[in-house]
Short mmCIF file of C-alpha atoms in Angstrom, two decimals:
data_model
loop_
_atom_site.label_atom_id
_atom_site.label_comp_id
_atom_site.label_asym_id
_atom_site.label_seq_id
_atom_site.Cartn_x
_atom_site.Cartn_y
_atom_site.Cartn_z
CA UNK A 861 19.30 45.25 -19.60
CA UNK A 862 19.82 45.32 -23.18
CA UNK A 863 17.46 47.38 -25.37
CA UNK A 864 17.00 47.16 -29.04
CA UNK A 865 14.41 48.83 -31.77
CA UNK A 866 12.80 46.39 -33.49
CA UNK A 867 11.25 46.44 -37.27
CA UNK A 868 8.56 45.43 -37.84
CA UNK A 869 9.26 43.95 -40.95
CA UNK A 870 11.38 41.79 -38.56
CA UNK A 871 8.32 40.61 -36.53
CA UNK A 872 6.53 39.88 -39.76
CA UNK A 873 9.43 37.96 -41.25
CA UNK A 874 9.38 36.06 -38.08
CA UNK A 875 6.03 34.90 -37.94
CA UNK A 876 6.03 33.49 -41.30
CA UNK A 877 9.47 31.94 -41.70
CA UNK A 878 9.54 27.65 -41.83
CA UNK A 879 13.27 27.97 -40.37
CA UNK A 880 12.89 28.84 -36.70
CA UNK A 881 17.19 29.33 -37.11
CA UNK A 882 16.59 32.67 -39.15
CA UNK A 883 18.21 35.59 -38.02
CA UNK A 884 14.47 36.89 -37.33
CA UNK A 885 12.85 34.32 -35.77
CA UNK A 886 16.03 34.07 -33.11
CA UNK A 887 15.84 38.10 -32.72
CA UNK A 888 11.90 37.17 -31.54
CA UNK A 889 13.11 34.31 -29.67
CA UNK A 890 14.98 36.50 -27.60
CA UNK A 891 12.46 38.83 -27.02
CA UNK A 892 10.05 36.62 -25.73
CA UNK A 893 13.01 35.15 -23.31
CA UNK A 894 13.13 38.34 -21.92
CA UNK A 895 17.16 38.46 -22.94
CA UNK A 896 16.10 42.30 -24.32
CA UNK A 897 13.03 45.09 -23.94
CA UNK A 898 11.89 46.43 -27.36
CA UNK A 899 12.28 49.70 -27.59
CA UNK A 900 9.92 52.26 -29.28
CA UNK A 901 10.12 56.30 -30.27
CA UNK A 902 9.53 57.61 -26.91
CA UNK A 903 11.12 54.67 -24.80
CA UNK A 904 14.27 55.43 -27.69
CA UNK A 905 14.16 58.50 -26.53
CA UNK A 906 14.01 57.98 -22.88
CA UNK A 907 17.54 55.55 -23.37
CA UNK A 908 18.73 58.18 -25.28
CA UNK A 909 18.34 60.93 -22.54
CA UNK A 910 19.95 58.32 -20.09
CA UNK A 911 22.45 57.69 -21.61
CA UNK A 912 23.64 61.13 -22.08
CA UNK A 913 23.61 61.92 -18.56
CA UNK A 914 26.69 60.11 -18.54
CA UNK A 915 28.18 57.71 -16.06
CA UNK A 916 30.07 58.86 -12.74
CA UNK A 917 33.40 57.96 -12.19
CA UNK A 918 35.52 57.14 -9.35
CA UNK A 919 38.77 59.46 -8.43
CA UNK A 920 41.71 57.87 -7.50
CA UNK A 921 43.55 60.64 -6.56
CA UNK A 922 47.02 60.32 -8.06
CA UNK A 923 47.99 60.08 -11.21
CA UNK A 924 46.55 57.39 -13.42
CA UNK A 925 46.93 55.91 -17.23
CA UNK A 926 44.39 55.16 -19.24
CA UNK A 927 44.44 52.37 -21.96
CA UNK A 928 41.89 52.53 -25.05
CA UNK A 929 40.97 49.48 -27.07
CA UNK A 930 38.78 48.26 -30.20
CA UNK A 931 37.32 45.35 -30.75
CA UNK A 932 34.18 44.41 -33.33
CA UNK A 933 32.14 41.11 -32.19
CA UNK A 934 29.49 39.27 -34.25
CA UNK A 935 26.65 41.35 -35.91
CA UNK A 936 24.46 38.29 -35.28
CA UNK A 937 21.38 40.00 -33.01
CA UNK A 938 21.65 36.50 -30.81
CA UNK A 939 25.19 36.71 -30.49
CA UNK A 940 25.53 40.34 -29.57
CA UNK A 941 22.91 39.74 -26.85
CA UNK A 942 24.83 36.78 -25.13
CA UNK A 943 28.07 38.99 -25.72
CA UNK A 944 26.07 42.00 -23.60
CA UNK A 945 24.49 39.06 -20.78
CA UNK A 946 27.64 37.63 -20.16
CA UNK A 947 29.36 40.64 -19.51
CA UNK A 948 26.61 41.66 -16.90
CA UNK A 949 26.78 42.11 -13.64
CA UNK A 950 24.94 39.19 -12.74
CA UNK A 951 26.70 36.88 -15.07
CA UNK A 952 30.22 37.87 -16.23
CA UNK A 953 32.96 35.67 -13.89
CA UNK A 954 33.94 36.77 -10.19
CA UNK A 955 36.93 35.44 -10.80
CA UNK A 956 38.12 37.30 -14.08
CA UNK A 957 37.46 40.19 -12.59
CA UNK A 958 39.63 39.08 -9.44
CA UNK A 959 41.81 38.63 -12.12
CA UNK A 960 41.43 41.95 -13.84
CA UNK A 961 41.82 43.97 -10.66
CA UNK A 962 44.71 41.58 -8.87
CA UNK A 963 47.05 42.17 -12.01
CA UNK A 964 47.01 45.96 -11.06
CA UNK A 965 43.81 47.53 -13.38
CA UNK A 966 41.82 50.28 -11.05
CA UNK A 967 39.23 50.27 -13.69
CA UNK A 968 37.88 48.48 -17.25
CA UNK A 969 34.97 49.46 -19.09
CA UNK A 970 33.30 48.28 -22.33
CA UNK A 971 30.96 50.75 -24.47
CA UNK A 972 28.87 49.27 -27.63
CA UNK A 973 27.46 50.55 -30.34
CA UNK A 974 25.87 47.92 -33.12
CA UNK A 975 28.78 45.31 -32.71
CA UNK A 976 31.67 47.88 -32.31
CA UNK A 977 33.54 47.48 -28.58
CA UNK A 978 35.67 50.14 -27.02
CA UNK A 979 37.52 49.08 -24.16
CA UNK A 980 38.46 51.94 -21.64
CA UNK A 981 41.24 50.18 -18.80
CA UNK A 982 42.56 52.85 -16.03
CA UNK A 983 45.83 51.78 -14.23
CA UNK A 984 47.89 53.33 -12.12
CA UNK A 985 50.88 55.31 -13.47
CA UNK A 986 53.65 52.94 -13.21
CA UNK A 987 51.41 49.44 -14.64
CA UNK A 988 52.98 47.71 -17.47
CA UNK A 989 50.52 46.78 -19.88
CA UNK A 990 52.69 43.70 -21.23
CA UNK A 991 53.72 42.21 -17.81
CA UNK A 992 50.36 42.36 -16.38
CA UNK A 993 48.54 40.96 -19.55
CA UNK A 994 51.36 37.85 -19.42
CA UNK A 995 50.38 37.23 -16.00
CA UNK A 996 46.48 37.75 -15.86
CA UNK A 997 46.58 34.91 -18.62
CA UNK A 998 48.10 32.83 -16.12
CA UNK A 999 45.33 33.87 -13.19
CA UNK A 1000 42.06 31.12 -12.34
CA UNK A 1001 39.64 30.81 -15.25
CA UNK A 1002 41.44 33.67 -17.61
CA UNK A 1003 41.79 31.12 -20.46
CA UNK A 1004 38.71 29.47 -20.06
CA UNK A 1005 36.66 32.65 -20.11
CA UNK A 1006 38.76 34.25 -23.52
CA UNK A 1007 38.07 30.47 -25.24
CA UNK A 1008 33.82 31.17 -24.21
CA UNK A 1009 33.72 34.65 -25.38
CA UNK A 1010 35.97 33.95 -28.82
CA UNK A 1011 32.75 32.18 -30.11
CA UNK A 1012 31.53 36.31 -30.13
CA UNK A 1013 34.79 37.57 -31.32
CA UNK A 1014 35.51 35.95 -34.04
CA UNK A 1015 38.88 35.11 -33.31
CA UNK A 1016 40.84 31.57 -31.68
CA UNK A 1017 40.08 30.13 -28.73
CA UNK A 1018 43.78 30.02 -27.71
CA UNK A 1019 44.02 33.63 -28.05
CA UNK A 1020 44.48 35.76 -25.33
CA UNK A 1021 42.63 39.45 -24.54
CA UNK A 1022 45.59 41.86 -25.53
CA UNK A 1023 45.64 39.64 -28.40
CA UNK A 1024 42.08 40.41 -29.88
CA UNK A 1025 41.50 43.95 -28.71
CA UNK A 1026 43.61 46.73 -30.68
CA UNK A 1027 44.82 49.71 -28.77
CA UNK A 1028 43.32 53.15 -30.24
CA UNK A 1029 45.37 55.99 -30.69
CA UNK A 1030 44.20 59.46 -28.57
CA UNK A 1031 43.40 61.97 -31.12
CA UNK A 1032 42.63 64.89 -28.87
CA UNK A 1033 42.09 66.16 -25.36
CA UNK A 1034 42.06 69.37 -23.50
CA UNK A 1035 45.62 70.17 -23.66
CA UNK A 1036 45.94 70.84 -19.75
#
């Protein structure tokens, strides 16, 4: 589910706008669609609290490397909301994530805040990041699914995922 606060100037806007393409009147579009659940001070802070219970992780047991990437997607409200749906459960592909996991990757996760992306891939110790990105972009439906989402990158349809995300640099840890 996506949750987002909403202003009311926004609602206002909305409501008296003659161009039902606004940025507003497609925010309250989506609302009514049921595509995201408004959010107010004490439901903010109810998301908040959840959030910061933080998310359990599975153990693999050996020895595992961990891959960090950026990406920033449209700031258009519609966009961002597609972006989040089709990376659901329910609706992101079967078989990119067949994909994903048959090319070696234990793990992938993406975190958002606004229209900032951070990618967090776990592997196992020996993957090679360039071998397995040549040959996932070879697997059933790879391409197709990087030309959909590029309309919510910002980028070519041609282009590939390790292609569009940038790989962060790890600033600190616990030096153990």
């Amino acid at each position: 589910m996506i949750y987002a606060v909403i202003d009311t100037n926004v609602l206002v806007s909305a409501l008296i706008t003659h161009n039902s393409l606004s940025s507003t009147a497609k925010v309250v579009r989506l609302l009514f669609d049921g595509e995201f659940t408004p959010l107010y001070e004490s439901s903010e802070k109810i998301i908040k609290t959840k959030l910061m219970e933080g998310y359990v992780q599975k153990l693999s047991g050996g020895k595992l490397k961990r891959y960090v990437q950026f990406l920033e997607i449209s700031e258009e409200p519609e966009l961002v909301a597609q972006y989040r749906k089709w990376h659901s459960e329910e609706y992101s592909w079967k078989e990119v994530r067949d994909g994903i996991r048959e090319v070696g990757i234990l793990e992938m996760e993406i975190y958002i805040l606004g229209s900032k992306l951070v990618m967090i891939v776990d592997t196992p110790a020996d993957f090679e990041w360039e071998k397995a990105m040549a040959r996932l972009a070879t697997l059933p439906r790879q391409a197709e699914w990087e030309a959909f989402v590029s309309k919510f990158q910002g980028c070519s349809a041609e282009a590939r995922s390790d292609e569009k995300w940038q790989p962060m640099e790890r600033m600190f840890w616990l030096y153990e």
